[in-house]
Amino acid sequence: MDAEFITEKIIAATNEVFETMLFMAVEPSEPLGDGQIKDRIDFSAYIGISGKINGIVGVHCRVALVEAITSTLTESESEDELIDAWAEIVNMVAGNLKTHISSQVDTFELSVPTVIAGHEFRIVNRGSKSSFPRIILPFVADDEYVFYVDVLYCNQ
Amino acid sequence: MAIRALIVDDSITIRMVVERILTQTGLDFEKCLHAGDGAEALKVLGSNKVDLILSDINMPNIDGLELVRRLKSDPATAEIPILMISTEGTETTLEQALSLGAAGYVKKPFTPETLAAAIEKCEL
């Protein structure tokens, strides 16, 4: 599977989740290289993938996007609810990516999601860049909220 | 008469998203009841009558498959249609839910039209 194929599937999977489940329009931008996310990130959610493809799917954003999502759904915006929302979003994006990819190649299983709340952290990819290519795609939701879908993968 | 639904999912976000999508199906729904897992759903059903249950599969305490098994073995709840809502449930798991008596399933993400079609198949 090449990067172009994965990129196309990430865009389709992300668009569907945000447009059908969250009623938000999203627009993708050009992919970034490793370490090129310069925005402050408040919430990062990760889910591991294993099977014919191994790696991780991550979704990163500032708190404003998660608050915009939860404010339309619940009356309170506790940190637990923000974490719950972001965990479900990575779960749906990764699950839908699996659905898109599985129609053409062998599939993979998903771990439970993990959310990192807070911005004083650094994400380091310890896999070699040649064996674990990484695709970081920026998106803008509702013309206002930037978020990133980050996929690190290795074909078996 | 308006449909009374119970939404079972350990994520409040998903319960609220599903409820919002239900309001856009064009079908007539009362305000939904919610439960955070299968055990809570059984408690809710002990004191409330519902026309439809929409349930996640992977949940703590009592998961979606066990919930279907218990509801279908109880004459008081055996006739309530249950739709499974799954992010990426394997075909095996979803087929297992159907064999236990679930009326159908929808995979997230789904549109109001997809959900409406699945509900209409339940012939409420």
PDB file of C-alpha atoms in Angstrom, chain A residues 2-156:
ATOM      1  CA  ASP A   2       1.457   3.334  -0.953  1.00  0.00           C
ATOM      2  CA  ALA A   3       1.125   6.654   0.843  1.00  0.00           C
ATOM      3  CA  GLU A   4      -1.208   8.044  -1.806  1.00  0.00           C
ATOM      4  CA  PHE A   5      -3.659   5.167  -1.276  1.00  0.00           C
ATOM      5  CA  ILE A   6      -3.573   5.560   2.527  1.00  0.00           C
ATOM      6  CA  THR A   7      -3.926   9.347   2.261  1.00  0.00           C
ATOM      7  CA  GLU A   8      -7.006   8.998   0.071  1.00  0.00           C
ATOM      8  CA  LYS A   9      -8.572   6.576   2.573  1.00  0.00           C
ATOM      9  CA  ILE A  10      -7.736   8.811   5.569  1.00  0.00           C
ATOM     10  CA  ILE A  11      -9.495  11.732   3.870  1.00  0.00           C
ATOM     11  CA  ALA A  12     -12.581   9.660   3.030  1.00  0.00           C
ATOM     12  CA  ALA A  13     -12.779   8.100   6.509  1.00  0.00           C
ATOM     13  CA  THR A  14     -12.320  11.432   8.321  1.00  0.00           C
ATOM     14  CA  ASN A  15     -14.795  13.319   6.129  1.00  0.00           C
ATOM     15  CA  GLU A  16     -17.477  10.691   6.737  1.00  0.00           C
ATOM     16  CA  VAL A  17     -17.056  10.717  10.509  1.00  0.00           C
ATOM     17  CA  PHE A  18     -17.180  14.494  10.839  1.00  0.00           C
ATOM     18  CA  GLU A  19     -19.908  15.078   8.275  1.00  0.00           C
ATOM     19  CA  THR A  20     -22.302  12.258   9.110  1.00  0.00           C
ATOM     20  CA  MET A  21     -21.844  11.848  12.867  1.00  0.00           C
ATOM     21  CA  LEU A  22     -20.810  15.351  13.967  1.00  0.00           C
ATOM     22  CA  PHE A  23     -22.486  17.468  11.268  1.00  0.00           C
ATOM     23  CA  MET A  24     -19.264  19.391  10.669  1.00  0.00           C
ATOM     24  CA  ALA A  25     -17.790  20.130   7.247  1.00  0.00           C
ATOM     25  CA  VAL A  26     -14.086  19.321   7.007  1.00  0.00           C
ATOM     26  CA  GLU A  27     -11.461  20.228   4.442  1.00  0.00           C
ATOM     27  CA  PRO A  28      -8.115  18.410   4.153  1.00  0.00           C
ATOM     28  CA  SER A  29      -4.830  20.196   3.430  1.00  0.00           C
ATOM     29  CA  GLU A  30      -1.509  18.986   2.081  1.00  0.00           C
ATOM     30  CA  PRO A  31       0.208  16.269   4.187  1.00  0.00           C
ATOM     31  CA  LEU A  32       2.906  17.343   6.641  1.00  0.00           C
ATOM     32  CA  GLY A  33       6.203  15.628   7.333  1.00  0.00           C
ATOM     33  CA  ASP A  34       7.203  14.062  10.645  1.00  0.00           C
ATOM     34  CA  GLY A  35       7.600  16.761  13.327  1.00  0.00           C
ATOM     35  CA  GLN A  36       5.911  19.462  11.265  1.00  0.00           C
ATOM     36  CA  ILE A  37       2.880  20.043  13.504  1.00  0.00           C
ATOM     37  CA  LYS A  38       3.674  23.490  14.856  1.00  0.00           C
ATOM     38  CA  ASP A  39       0.302  24.303  16.482  1.00  0.00           C
ATOM     39  CA  ARG A  40      -0.244  23.818  20.168  1.00  0.00           C
ATOM     40  CA  ILE A  41      -2.032  20.510  20.710  1.00  0.00           C
ATOM     41  CA  ASP A  42      -4.339  20.098  23.724  1.00  0.00           C
ATOM     42  CA  PHE A  43      -5.831  16.681  22.974  1.00  0.00           C
ATOM     43  CA  SER A  44      -4.185  13.717  21.272  1.00  0.00           C
ATOM     44  CA  ALA A  45      -5.973  10.415  20.903  1.00  0.00           C
ATOM     45  CA  TYR A  46      -4.290   7.258  19.678  1.00  0.00           C
ATOM     46  CA  ILE A  47      -5.411   3.825  18.698  1.00  0.00           C
ATOM     47  CA  GLY A  48      -3.100   0.944  17.844  1.00  0.00           C
ATOM     48  CA  ILE A  49      -3.612  -1.175  14.741  1.00  0.00           C
ATOM     49  CA  SER A  50      -2.298  -4.686  14.250  1.00  0.00           C
ATOM     50  CA  GLY A  51      -2.702  -7.408  11.655  1.00  0.00           C
ATOM     51  CA  LYS A  52      -1.696  -7.252   8.014  1.00  0.00           C
ATOM     52  CA  ILE A  53      -0.962  -3.596   8.732  1.00  0.00           C
ATOM     53  CA  ASN A  54       0.634  -2.511  12.019  1.00  0.00           C
ATOM     54  CA  GLY A  55       0.943   0.977  13.459  1.00  0.00           C
ATOM     55  CA  ILE A  56      -1.096   3.713  15.087  1.00  0.00           C
ATOM     56  CA  VAL A  57      -3.828   6.151  14.154  1.00  0.00           C
ATOM     57  CA  GLY A  58      -3.775   9.456  16.031  1.00  0.00           C
ATOM     58  CA  VAL A  59      -5.983  12.534  15.983  1.00  0.00           C
ATOM     59  CA  HIS A  60      -4.696  15.804  17.473  1.00  0.00           C
ATOM     60  CA  CYS A  61      -6.427  19.108  18.091  1.00  0.00           C
ATOM     61  CA  ARG A  62      -6.795  22.149  20.293  1.00  0.00           C
ATOM     62  CA  VAL A  63      -9.401  22.104  23.015  1.00  0.00           C
ATOM     63  CA  ALA A  64     -11.671  24.508  21.079  1.00  0.00           C
ATOM     64  CA  LEU A  65     -12.632  21.803  18.577  1.00  0.00           C
ATOM     65  CA  VAL A  66     -13.556  19.250  21.254  1.00  0.00           C
ATOM     66  CA  GLU A  67     -15.549  21.927  23.105  1.00  0.00           C
ATOM     67  CA  ALA A  68     -17.338  22.843  19.865  1.00  0.00           C
ATOM     68  CA  ILE A  69     -18.301  19.195  19.381  1.00  0.00           C
ATOM     69  CA  THR A  70     -19.434  18.511  22.951  1.00  0.00           C
ATOM     70  CA  SER A  71     -21.261  21.826  23.358  1.00  0.00           C
ATOM     71  CA  THR A  72     -23.774  20.738  20.726  1.00  0.00           C
ATOM     72  CA  LEU A  73     -24.329  17.399  22.481  1.00  0.00           C
ATOM     73  CA  THR A  74     -24.256  17.858  26.262  1.00  0.00           C
ATOM     74  CA  GLU A  75     -24.913  20.651  28.694  1.00  0.00           C
ATOM     75  CA  SER A  76     -21.715  20.229  30.663  1.00  0.00           C
ATOM     76  CA  GLU A  77     -18.178  20.239  29.301  1.00  0.00           C
ATOM     77  CA  SER A  78     -16.202  18.424  31.967  1.00  0.00           C
ATOM     78  CA  GLU A  79     -12.736  17.195  31.041  1.00  0.00           C
ATOM     79  CA  ASP A  80     -14.057  13.618  31.226  1.00  0.00           C
ATOM     80  CA  GLU A  81     -16.632  14.422  28.550  1.00  0.00           C
ATOM     81  CA  LEU A  82     -14.012  16.106  26.359  1.00  0.00           C
ATOM     82  CA  ILE A  83     -11.778  13.042  26.686  1.00  0.00           C
ATOM     83  CA  ASP A  84     -14.699  10.728  25.962  1.00  0.00           C
ATOM     84  CA  ALA A  85     -15.555  12.695  22.817  1.00  0.00           C
ATOM     85  CA  TRP A  86     -11.998  12.711  21.502  1.00  0.00           C
ATOM     86  CA  ALA A  87     -11.543   8.999  22.238  1.00  0.00           C
ATOM     87  CA  GLU A  88     -14.716   8.232  20.287  1.00  0.00           C
ATOM     88  CA  ILE A  89     -13.567  10.371  17.386  1.00  0.00           C
ATOM     89  CA  VAL A  90     -10.264   8.512  16.999  1.00  0.00           C
ATOM     90  CA  ASN A  91     -12.188   5.256  17.413  1.00  0.00           C
ATOM     91  CA  MET A  92     -14.583   6.159  14.602  1.00  0.00           C
ATOM     92  CA  VAL A  93     -11.856   7.529  12.314  1.00  0.00           C
ATOM     93  CA  ALA A  94      -9.679   4.427  12.792  1.00  0.00           C
ATOM     94  CA  GLY A  95     -12.674   2.081  12.493  1.00  0.00           C
ATOM     95  CA  ASN A  96     -13.855   3.779   9.337  1.00  0.00           C
ATOM     96  CA  LEU A  97     -10.318   3.757   7.918  1.00  0.00           C
ATOM     97  CA  LYS A  98     -10.326   0.011   8.546  1.00  0.00           C
ATOM     98  CA  THR A  99     -13.640  -0.300   6.697  1.00  0.00           C
ATOM     99  CA  HIS A 100     -12.277   1.657   3.722  1.00  0.00           C
ATOM    100  CA  ILE A 101      -8.989  -0.227   3.578  1.00  0.00           C
ATOM    101  CA  SER A 102     -10.485  -3.663   4.239  1.00  0.00           C
ATOM    102  CA  SER A 103     -12.524  -3.455   1.074  1.00  0.00           C
ATOM    103  CA  GLN A 104      -9.292  -3.641  -0.921  1.00  0.00           C
ATOM    104  CA  VAL A 105      -6.583  -5.242   1.196  1.00  0.00           C
ATOM    105  CA  ASP A 106      -6.257  -7.469   4.216  1.00  0.00           C
ATOM    106  CA  THR A 107      -7.425  -5.924   7.397  1.00  0.00           C
ATOM    107  CA  PHE A 108      -6.249  -5.091  10.908  1.00  0.00           C
ATOM    108  CA  GLU A 109      -7.621  -4.995  14.437  1.00  0.00           C
ATOM    109  CA  LEU A 110      -7.915  -1.916  16.647  1.00  0.00           C
ATOM    110  CA  SER A 111      -6.803  -1.424  20.246  1.00  0.00           C
ATOM    111  CA  VAL A 112      -8.803   0.608  22.738  1.00  0.00           C
ATOM    112  CA  PRO A 113      -8.186   4.350  22.351  1.00  0.00           C
ATOM    113  CA  THR A 114      -5.852   6.347  24.588  1.00  0.00           C
ATOM    114  CA  VAL A 115      -6.235  10.098  25.053  1.00  0.00           C
ATOM    115  CA  ILE A 116      -3.492  12.490  26.150  1.00  0.00           C
ATOM    116  CA  ALA A 117      -4.952  15.724  27.556  1.00  0.00           C
ATOM    117  CA  GLY A 118      -2.557  18.642  27.947  1.00  0.00           C
ATOM    118  CA  HIS A 119       0.026  20.259  25.733  1.00  0.00           C
ATOM    119  CA  GLU A 120       3.399  19.836  27.422  1.00  0.00           C
ATOM    120  CA  PHE A 121       4.423  16.623  25.702  1.00  0.00           C
ATOM    121  CA  ARG A 122       6.389  15.441  22.683  1.00  0.00           C
ATOM    122  CA  ILE A 123       5.517  12.530  20.409  1.00  0.00           C
ATOM    123  CA  VAL A 124       8.522  10.595  19.150  1.00  0.00           C
ATOM    124  CA  ASN A 125       8.302   7.876  16.528  1.00  0.00           C
ATOM    125  CA  ARG A 126      10.856   5.200  17.398  1.00  0.00           C
ATOM    126  CA  GLY A 127      10.241   3.099  14.293  1.00  0.00           C
ATOM    127  CA  SER A 128      12.544   3.604  11.341  1.00  0.00           C
ATOM    128  CA  LYS A 129      11.131   6.018   8.798  1.00  0.00           C
ATOM    129  CA  SER A 130      11.619   3.553   5.966  1.00  0.00           C
ATOM    130  CA  SER A 131       9.750   0.680   7.597  1.00  0.00           C
ATOM    131  CA  PHE A 132       7.107   2.820   9.336  1.00  0.00           C
ATOM    132  CA  PRO A 133       6.013   5.608   6.979  1.00  0.00           C
ATOM    133  CA  ARG A 134       4.015   8.364   8.684  1.00  0.00           C
ATOM    134  CA  ILE A 135       1.250  10.466   7.144  1.00  0.00           C
ATOM    135  CA  ILE A 136       0.090  13.590   8.976  1.00  0.00           C
ATOM    136  CA  LEU A 137      -2.916  15.217   7.362  1.00  0.00           C
ATOM    137  CA  PRO A 138      -4.192  18.599   8.548  1.00  0.00           C
ATOM    138  CA  PHE A 139      -7.933  19.237   8.332  1.00  0.00           C
ATOM    139  CA  VAL A 140     -10.057  22.307   9.049  1.00  0.00           C
ATOM    140  CA  ALA A 141     -13.491  21.696  10.553  1.00  0.00           C
ATOM    141  CA  ASP A 142     -16.265  24.233   9.937  1.00  0.00           C
ATOM    142  CA  ASP A 143     -13.689  26.663   8.455  1.00  0.00           C
ATOM    143  CA  GLU A 144     -12.347  27.282  11.942  1.00  0.00           C
ATOM    144  CA  TYR A 145     -10.882  24.363  13.854  1.00  0.00           C
ATOM    145  CA  VAL A 146      -7.621  22.784  12.726  1.00  0.00           C
ATOM    146  CA  PHE A 147      -6.967  19.164  13.607  1.00  0.00           C
ATOM    147  CA  TYR A 148      -4.539  16.510  12.412  1.00  0.00           C
ATOM    148  CA  VAL A 149      -4.970  12.859  11.532  1.00  0.00           C
ATOM    149  CA  ASP A 150      -1.676  11.073  12.023  1.00  0.00           C
ATOM    150  CA  VAL A 151      -1.138   7.542  10.695  1.00  0.00           C
ATOM    151  CA  LEU A 152       2.030   5.554  11.224  1.00  0.00           C
ATOM    152  CA  TYR A 153       1.909   2.203   9.477  1.00  0.00           C
ATOM    153  CA  CYS A 154       3.891  -0.785   8.367  1.00  0.00           C
ATOM    154  CA  ASN A 155       2.755  -3.391   5.846  1.00  0.00           C
ATOM    155  CA  GLN A 156       3.378  -6.960   6.941  1.00  0.00           C
TER     156      GLN A 156
END
